[in-house]
Amino acid sequence: MSSQIDKESRLSQKPKRLIYILPLGLFAVLMVIFFFGLGLNPRLVPSPLIGETVPAFSLPKLSNPNELIQHTVLKGEISLLNIWATWCASCKHEHPVLMKIAQSNEVQIYGLYYKDVPSQGVAWLRSYGDPYHENAVDEEGKVGIEWGAYGTPETFLIDQKGIIRYKHIGPISWNDWKTTILPMINTLRNNNDV
Amino acid sequence: MMSRFSCFYLCLFFLTTVNAEITGFPFKNEKEEQRFRELSSELRCLVCQNQSLADSNAELAQDLRSELYQQVVSGNSNNQIINFMTKRYGDFILYKPRFATKTLLLWIAPIILFIVGFFCLVRFSKFKNHPQKKEIPEADLQKIRVLLQAEEEKK
């Protein structure tokens, strides 16, 4: 008789014990969320433009202010659009990598010269080298807003149809190029061949 | 003690800092200005991420403010303006997250937690108020009665 009571009371204690462990379990879940969540970089804001066609623009060329360059040049071939300025320190840091990418002949690089004086950009390209196929001058930054630019340098990967496939925020390192951007370009190229 | 005048001037000082953001933007009427104020405090500056467009002095915030101004003056609705901003900068630009499948948990978590909390409260307080009565065997009760009786007789 008494042994049966013992058994029953032990049984009724079981769910209670689980409840005592619950806070610890919740704490563990929170730790996991924080571990990954706090590791994210809040500066990397995902672009809503990925998968969209390129925003339209018509701007003067940096090489010749009397001629216009339009967003339509970004269709037909895989290209990169790099948003840069001479006041942007990270752009200077990124510049040698862009030079190397240009020399690899894998992709054409277009530039959006953002909120800066054209003469300074011309001087910069003359002294450091010019990795760009062509540059569009966005002195007021209006087109920059169309592209959702918030911190230079930013680089968009655009496919043959003029659809934005990827956005890189901050300077591209040679490693980014090798491990992320170039493989994406190769995939886009292969998909188009099929 | 602060005189009335110095207090008045102190207030003026704060007024100017609050208004700093809209200097240079002429509005036709108060309604427009109100709308501009509201929207610029609901939109986030992406450069200095813990500031709204109204608070931030970053270049981009200034540009976006003038974009916002243009749109308010040209009569675009709040919805149109919010759509314009999120199409380019994503939901991140909104201080108040939208109600969508992605943010569902964010919005309903407080309600769920409240219900769970309420449930726990009811459940556990029930245990406290009605402790399980243990049956005392008749033999033990008899013993107690005898002891109490003996105690009573001693007096």
Coordinates of C-alpha atoms in Angstrom, one line a residue:
Chain A
M1 CA 0.0 0.0 0.0
S2 CA 2.6 2.5 1.1
S3 CA 4.9 1.6 -1.8
Q4 CA 2.1 2.4 -4.2
I5 CA 1.8 5.9 -2.7
D6 CA 5.5 6.5 -3.0
K7 CA 5.3 5.5 -6.7
E8 CA 2.4 7.9 -7.3
S9 CA 4.1 10.8 -5.6
R10 CA 7.3 10.2 -7.5
L11 CA 5.2 10.2 -10.7
S12 CA 3.6 13.5 -9.9
Q13 CA 6.9 15.1 -9.2
K14 CA 8.3 14.3 -12.6
P15 CA 6.6 17.1 -14.6
K16 CA 7.5 19.5 -11.8
R17 CA 11.2 18.8 -12.2
L18 CA 10.9 19.6 -15.9
I19 CA 9.5 23.0 -15.0
Y20 CA 12.6 23.7 -12.9
I21 CA 14.8 23.0 -15.9
L22 CA 12.7 25.2 -18.2
P23 CA 14.3 28.5 -17.3
L24 CA 17.7 27.0 -17.9
G25 CA 16.5 25.7 -21.2
L26 CA 15.1 29.1 -22.2
F27 CA 18.4 30.7 -21.2
A28 CA 20.3 28.2 -23.4
V29 CA 18.1 29.0 -26.4
L30 CA 18.6 32.8 -25.8
M31 CA 22.4 32.2 -25.6
V32 CA 22.3 30.5 -29.0
I33 CA 20.2 33.3 -30.5
F34 CA 22.5 36.0 -29.1
F35 CA 25.6 34.1 -30.1
F36 CA 24.6 34.2 -33.8
G37 CA 22.6 37.4 -33.7
L38 CA 25.3 39.5 -32.1
G39 CA 27.8 38.2 -34.5
L40 CA 25.9 39.8 -37.4
N41 CA 27.2 43.1 -38.7
P42 CA 24.4 45.7 -38.5
R43 CA 26.2 47.7 -41.2
L44 CA 25.3 45.0 -43.8
V45 CA 21.8 46.0 -44.6
P46 CA 20.3 43.5 -47.2
S47 CA 19.4 45.3 -50.4
P48 CA 15.9 45.0 -51.6
L49 CA 17.2 45.5 -55.1
I50 CA 18.5 42.0 -55.5
G51 CA 16.6 40.2 -58.2
E52 CA 15.3 43.6 -59.6
T53 CA 16.3 45.3 -62.8
V54 CA 18.8 48.1 -62.5
P55 CA 17.3 51.5 -61.5
A56 CA 17.2 53.9 -64.4
F57 CA 19.6 56.8 -64.7
S58 CA 21.0 59.2 -67.3
L59 CA 24.1 61.0 -66.1
P60 CA 27.2 62.8 -67.6
K61 CA 30.3 60.7 -68.1
L62 CA 33.3 61.4 -66.0
S63 CA 35.6 61.2 -69.0
N64 CA 33.4 63.6 -71.0
P65 CA 30.7 65.7 -69.2
N66 CA 29.1 66.5 -72.5
E67 CA 28.1 62.9 -73.1
L68 CA 25.5 61.0 -71.2
I69 CA 25.7 57.4 -69.9
Q70 CA 22.6 55.4 -69.2
H71 CA 21.6 52.4 -67.2
T72 CA 21.1 50.5 -70.5
V73 CA 24.9 50.0 -70.7
L74 CA 24.5 47.5 -67.8
K75 CA 22.4 45.2 -70.0
G76 CA 23.9 42.7 -72.4
E77 CA 26.9 41.7 -70.5
I78 CA 27.7 40.7 -66.9
S79 CA 29.0 43.8 -65.2
L80 CA 29.9 45.3 -61.9
L81 CA 28.7 48.7 -60.8
N82 CA 31.0 50.3 -58.2
I83 CA 29.8 53.3 -56.2
W84 CA 32.8 55.4 -55.2
A85 CA 34.2 58.9 -54.4
T86 CA 37.5 60.5 -53.7
W87 CA 36.4 61.5 -50.2
C88 CA 35.9 57.8 -49.4
A89 CA 38.9 56.3 -47.7
S90 CA 37.8 52.7 -48.1
C91 CA 37.5 53.3 -51.9
K92 CA 41.2 54.1 -52.0
H93 CA 41.8 50.8 -50.1
E94 CA 39.6 48.9 -52.6
H95 CA 41.2 50.6 -55.7
P96 CA 44.1 48.1 -56.2
V97 CA 41.7 45.2 -56.1
L98 CA 39.5 46.8 -58.7
M99 CA 42.6 47.3 -60.9
K100 CA 43.4 43.6 -60.6
I101 CA 39.8 42.6 -61.4
A102 CA 39.9 44.9 -64.5
Q103 CA 43.1 43.3 -65.6
S104 CA 41.6 39.8 -65.3
N105 CA 39.2 40.7 -68.0
E106 CA 36.4 38.6 -66.4
V107 CA 34.0 41.4 -66.1
Q108 CA 33.5 45.1 -67.0
I109 CA 33.4 47.5 -64.1
Y110 CA 31.3 50.6 -64.3
G111 CA 31.6 53.3 -61.8
L112 CA 29.0 55.6 -60.1
Y113 CA 31.0 58.6 -59.1
Y114 CA 29.0 59.6 -56.0
K115 CA 28.6 63.1 -54.6
D116 CA 32.0 64.4 -55.6
V117 CA 33.6 67.0 -57.8
P118 CA 34.3 65.6 -61.3
S119 CA 37.8 67.1 -61.7
Q120 CA 39.0 65.4 -58.5
G121 CA 37.8 62.0 -59.8
V122 CA 39.6 62.5 -63.1
A123 CA 42.8 63.4 -61.2
W124 CA 42.4 60.3 -59.0
L125 CA 42.0 58.0 -61.9
R126 CA 45.0 59.6 -63.7
S127 CA 47.3 59.1 -60.7
Y128 CA 46.1 55.7 -59.4
G129 CA 45.0 54.1 -62.6
D130 CA 41.5 53.6 -64.1
P131 CA 39.8 50.2 -63.6
Y132 CA 36.5 51.5 -64.9
H133 CA 35.0 50.9 -68.3
E134 CA 33.0 54.1 -67.8
N135 CA 32.0 56.4 -65.0
A136 CA 28.7 58.1 -64.4
V137 CA 28.8 61.3 -62.4
D138 CA 26.2 61.6 -59.7
E139 CA 27.2 64.9 -58.1
E140 CA 23.9 65.4 -56.1
G141 CA 23.6 61.8 -55.0
K142 CA 20.1 61.4 -56.5
V143 CA 21.0 58.2 -58.4
G144 CA 22.8 56.9 -55.4
I145 CA 19.4 57.0 -53.5
E146 CA 17.8 55.1 -56.4
W147 CA 20.4 52.4 -55.9
G148 CA 19.9 52.4 -52.1
A149 CA 23.5 53.6 -51.5
Y150 CA 24.3 54.4 -47.9
G151 CA 28.0 53.9 -47.6
T152 CA 30.7 53.8 -50.2
P153 CA 32.2 51.7 -51.6
E154 CA 29.3 49.5 -52.7
T155 CA 29.4 47.1 -55.6
F156 CA 26.5 45.5 -57.5
L157 CA 26.8 42.4 -59.7
I158 CA 24.5 42.7 -62.7
D159 CA 23.7 39.9 -65.0
Q160 CA 23.3 39.9 -68.8
K161 CA 19.6 40.9 -68.6
G162 CA 20.4 43.9 -66.4
I163 CA 19.1 42.2 -63.2
I164 CA 21.0 42.9 -60.0
R165 CA 22.3 39.6 -58.6
Y166 CA 24.4 40.6 -55.6
K167 CA 25.5 43.6 -53.6
H168 CA 28.8 43.9 -51.8
I169 CA 28.9 46.5 -49.1
G170 CA 32.3 47.9 -48.2
P171 CA 35.6 47.4 -50.0
I172 CA 36.0 44.2 -52.0
S173 CA 39.0 42.3 -51.0
W174 CA 40.9 40.0 -53.4
N175 CA 39.5 37.1 -51.3
D176 CA 35.9 38.4 -51.7
W177 CA 36.5 38.5 -55.5
K178 CA 37.9 35.0 -55.6
T179 CA 35.6 33.2 -53.3
T180 CA 32.3 35.0 -53.8
I181 CA 32.0 37.3 -56.8
L182 CA 34.0 35.4 -59.5
P183 CA 32.2 32.1 -58.8
M184 CA 28.8 34.0 -59.1
I185 CA 30.0 35.5 -62.4
N186 CA 30.9 32.0 -63.7
T187 CA 27.6 30.6 -62.7
L188 CA 25.7 33.4 -64.4
R189 CA 27.9 32.8 -67.5
N190 CA 27.2 29.1 -67.5
N191 CA 23.5 29.6 -67.0
N192 CA 23.3 31.9 -70.0
D193 CA 25.1 29.3 -72.2
V194 CA 22.6 26.6 -71.5
Chain B
M1 CA 17.5 81.0 -8.4
M2 CA 16.8 81.1 -12.1
S3 CA 15.1 84.3 -13.2
R4 CA 12.2 84.1 -15.5
F5 CA 14.2 85.7 -18.3
S6 CA 17.1 83.2 -18.2
C7 CA 14.6 80.4 -18.2
F8 CA 12.9 81.9 -21.2
Y9 CA 16.2 82.2 -23.0
L10 CA 17.1 78.6 -22.1
C11 CA 13.9 77.5 -23.6
L12 CA 14.6 79.4 -26.8
F13 CA 18.0 77.6 -27.0
F14 CA 16.3 74.2 -27.0
L15 CA 13.7 75.3 -29.4
T16 CA 16.3 76.2 -32.0
T17 CA 18.0 72.8 -31.7
V18 CA 14.7 71.0 -32.3
N19 CA 14.0 73.1 -35.3
A20 CA 17.5 72.9 -36.8
E21 CA 16.6 70.0 -39.1
I22 CA 13.9 71.8 -41.0
T23 CA 15.6 75.1 -41.6
G24 CA 15.8 75.7 -45.3
F25 CA 12.6 73.8 -46.0
P26 CA 9.7 76.2 -46.6
F27 CA 6.3 74.6 -46.1
K28 CA 3.0 75.8 -47.5
N29 CA 1.0 74.8 -44.4
E30 CA 1.4 73.3 -41.0
K31 CA -0.1 70.0 -42.2
E32 CA 2.8 69.4 -44.6
E33 CA 5.3 70.4 -42.0
Q34 CA 3.7 68.0 -39.6
R35 CA 3.8 65.2 -42.1
F36 CA 7.5 65.9 -42.9
R37 CA 8.3 65.8 -39.2
E38 CA 6.5 62.6 -38.6
L39 CA 8.0 60.8 -41.5
S40 CA 11.5 62.0 -40.9
S41 CA 11.3 60.7 -37.3
E42 CA 9.9 57.3 -38.5
L43 CA 12.7 56.7 -41.0
R44 CA 16.1 55.5 -40.0
C45 CA 19.4 57.0 -41.1
L46 CA 21.4 54.1 -42.5
V47 CA 24.7 55.7 -41.8
C48 CA 24.3 56.4 -38.2
Q49 CA 21.8 53.6 -37.5
N50 CA 20.4 54.6 -34.2
Q51 CA 19.3 58.0 -35.4
S52 CA 16.3 58.9 -37.4
L53 CA 16.5 61.0 -40.5
A54 CA 15.3 64.0 -38.4
D55 CA 18.1 63.6 -35.9
S56 CA 21.0 62.8 -38.1
N57 CA 23.4 65.2 -39.7
A58 CA 25.0 62.6 -42.0
E59 CA 25.2 63.5 -45.7
L60 CA 22.9 60.7 -46.7
A61 CA 20.3 61.8 -44.1
Q62 CA 20.4 65.3 -45.5
D63 CA 19.9 64.0 -49.0
L64 CA 17.1 61.7 -47.9
R65 CA 15.5 64.6 -46.0
S66 CA 15.4 66.7 -49.1
E67 CA 14.0 63.8 -51.1
L68 CA 11.4 63.4 -48.4
Y69 CA 10.7 67.1 -48.5
Q70 CA 10.2 67.1 -52.2
Q71 CA 7.8 64.2 -52.0
V72 CA 5.8 65.7 -49.2
V73 CA 5.5 69.1 -51.0
S74 CA 4.5 67.4 -54.2
G75 CA 1.7 65.7 -52.4
N76 CA 2.7 62.1 -52.2
S77 CA 0.9 60.1 -49.6
N78 CA 2.7 58.7 -46.5
N79 CA 2.3 55.3 -48.0
Q80 CA 3.8 56.2 -51.3
I81 CA 6.8 57.8 -49.5
I82 CA 7.3 54.8 -47.2
N83 CA 7.2 52.5 -50.3
F84 CA 9.7 54.7 -52.1
M85 CA 12.1 54.4 -49.2
T86 CA 11.7 50.7 -48.6
K87 CA 12.0 49.8 -52.3
R88 CA 15.5 51.3 -52.2
Y89 CA 16.7 50.7 -48.7
G90 CA 14.6 47.8 -47.5
D91 CA 12.5 47.5 -44.3
F92 CA 15.6 48.4 -42.3
I93 CA 14.8 52.1 -43.0
L94 CA 11.6 51.8 -41.0
Y95 CA 11.9 52.2 -37.2
K96 CA 8.6 50.5 -36.7
P97 CA 8.7 47.1 -38.3
R98 CA 5.9 46.1 -40.7
F99 CA 3.5 43.4 -39.9
A100 CA 4.6 40.6 -42.2
T101 CA 5.3 36.9 -42.0
K102 CA 8.9 37.7 -41.4
T103 CA 8.1 39.9 -38.4
L104 CA 5.1 37.8 -37.2
L105 CA 7.0 36.4 -34.2
L106 CA 8.2 39.9 -33.3
W107 CA 4.6 41.2 -33.2
I108 CA 2.8 38.3 -31.6
A109 CA 5.5 37.2 -29.1
P110 CA 4.3 39.6 -26.4
I111 CA 0.8 38.3 -26.7
I112 CA 2.0 34.7 -26.5
L113 CA 4.2 35.4 -23.6
F114 CA 1.4 37.2 -21.8
I115 CA -0.9 34.1 -22.3
V116 CA 1.8 31.7 -21.1
G117 CA 2.5 33.9 -18.1
F118 CA -1.1 34.1 -17.2
F119 CA -1.5 30.4 -17.6
C120 CA 1.5 29.8 -15.3
L121 CA 0.2 32.2 -12.7
V122 CA -3.2 30.5 -12.6
R123 CA -1.7 27.1 -12.5
F124 CA 0.9 27.6 -9.8
S125 CA -1.2 29.8 -7.6
K126 CA -3.8 27.1 -7.5
F127 CA -1.2 24.8 -5.9
K128 CA -0.5 27.3 -3.3
N129 CA -4.0 28.0 -2.3
H130 CA -5.1 24.5 -2.1
P131 CA -2.4 22.4 -0.7
Q132 CA -3.1 18.7 -1.0
K133 CA -4.8 17.4 2.1
K134 CA -3.1 14.4 3.6
E135 CA -5.3 11.8 5.1
I136 CA -4.3 11.2 8.6
P137 CA -5.0 7.6 9.7
E138 CA -7.7 7.2 12.3
A139 CA -5.2 5.5 14.6
D140 CA -3.0 8.6 14.6
L141 CA -5.9 10.9 15.3
Q142 CA -6.9 8.7 18.2
K143 CA -3.3 9.1 19.6
I144 CA -3.5 12.8 19.2
R145 CA -6.8 13.0 21.0
V146 CA -5.4 11.0 23.9
L147 CA -2.4 13.2 24.1
L148 CA -4.4 16.4 24.0
Q149 CA -6.7 15.0 26.6
A150 CA -3.8 14.2 28.9
E151 CA -2.4 17.7 28.4
E152 CA -5.8 19.2 29.3
E153 CA -6.0 17.1 32.5
K154 CA -2.6 18.2 33.6
K155 CA -3.7 21.8 33.9

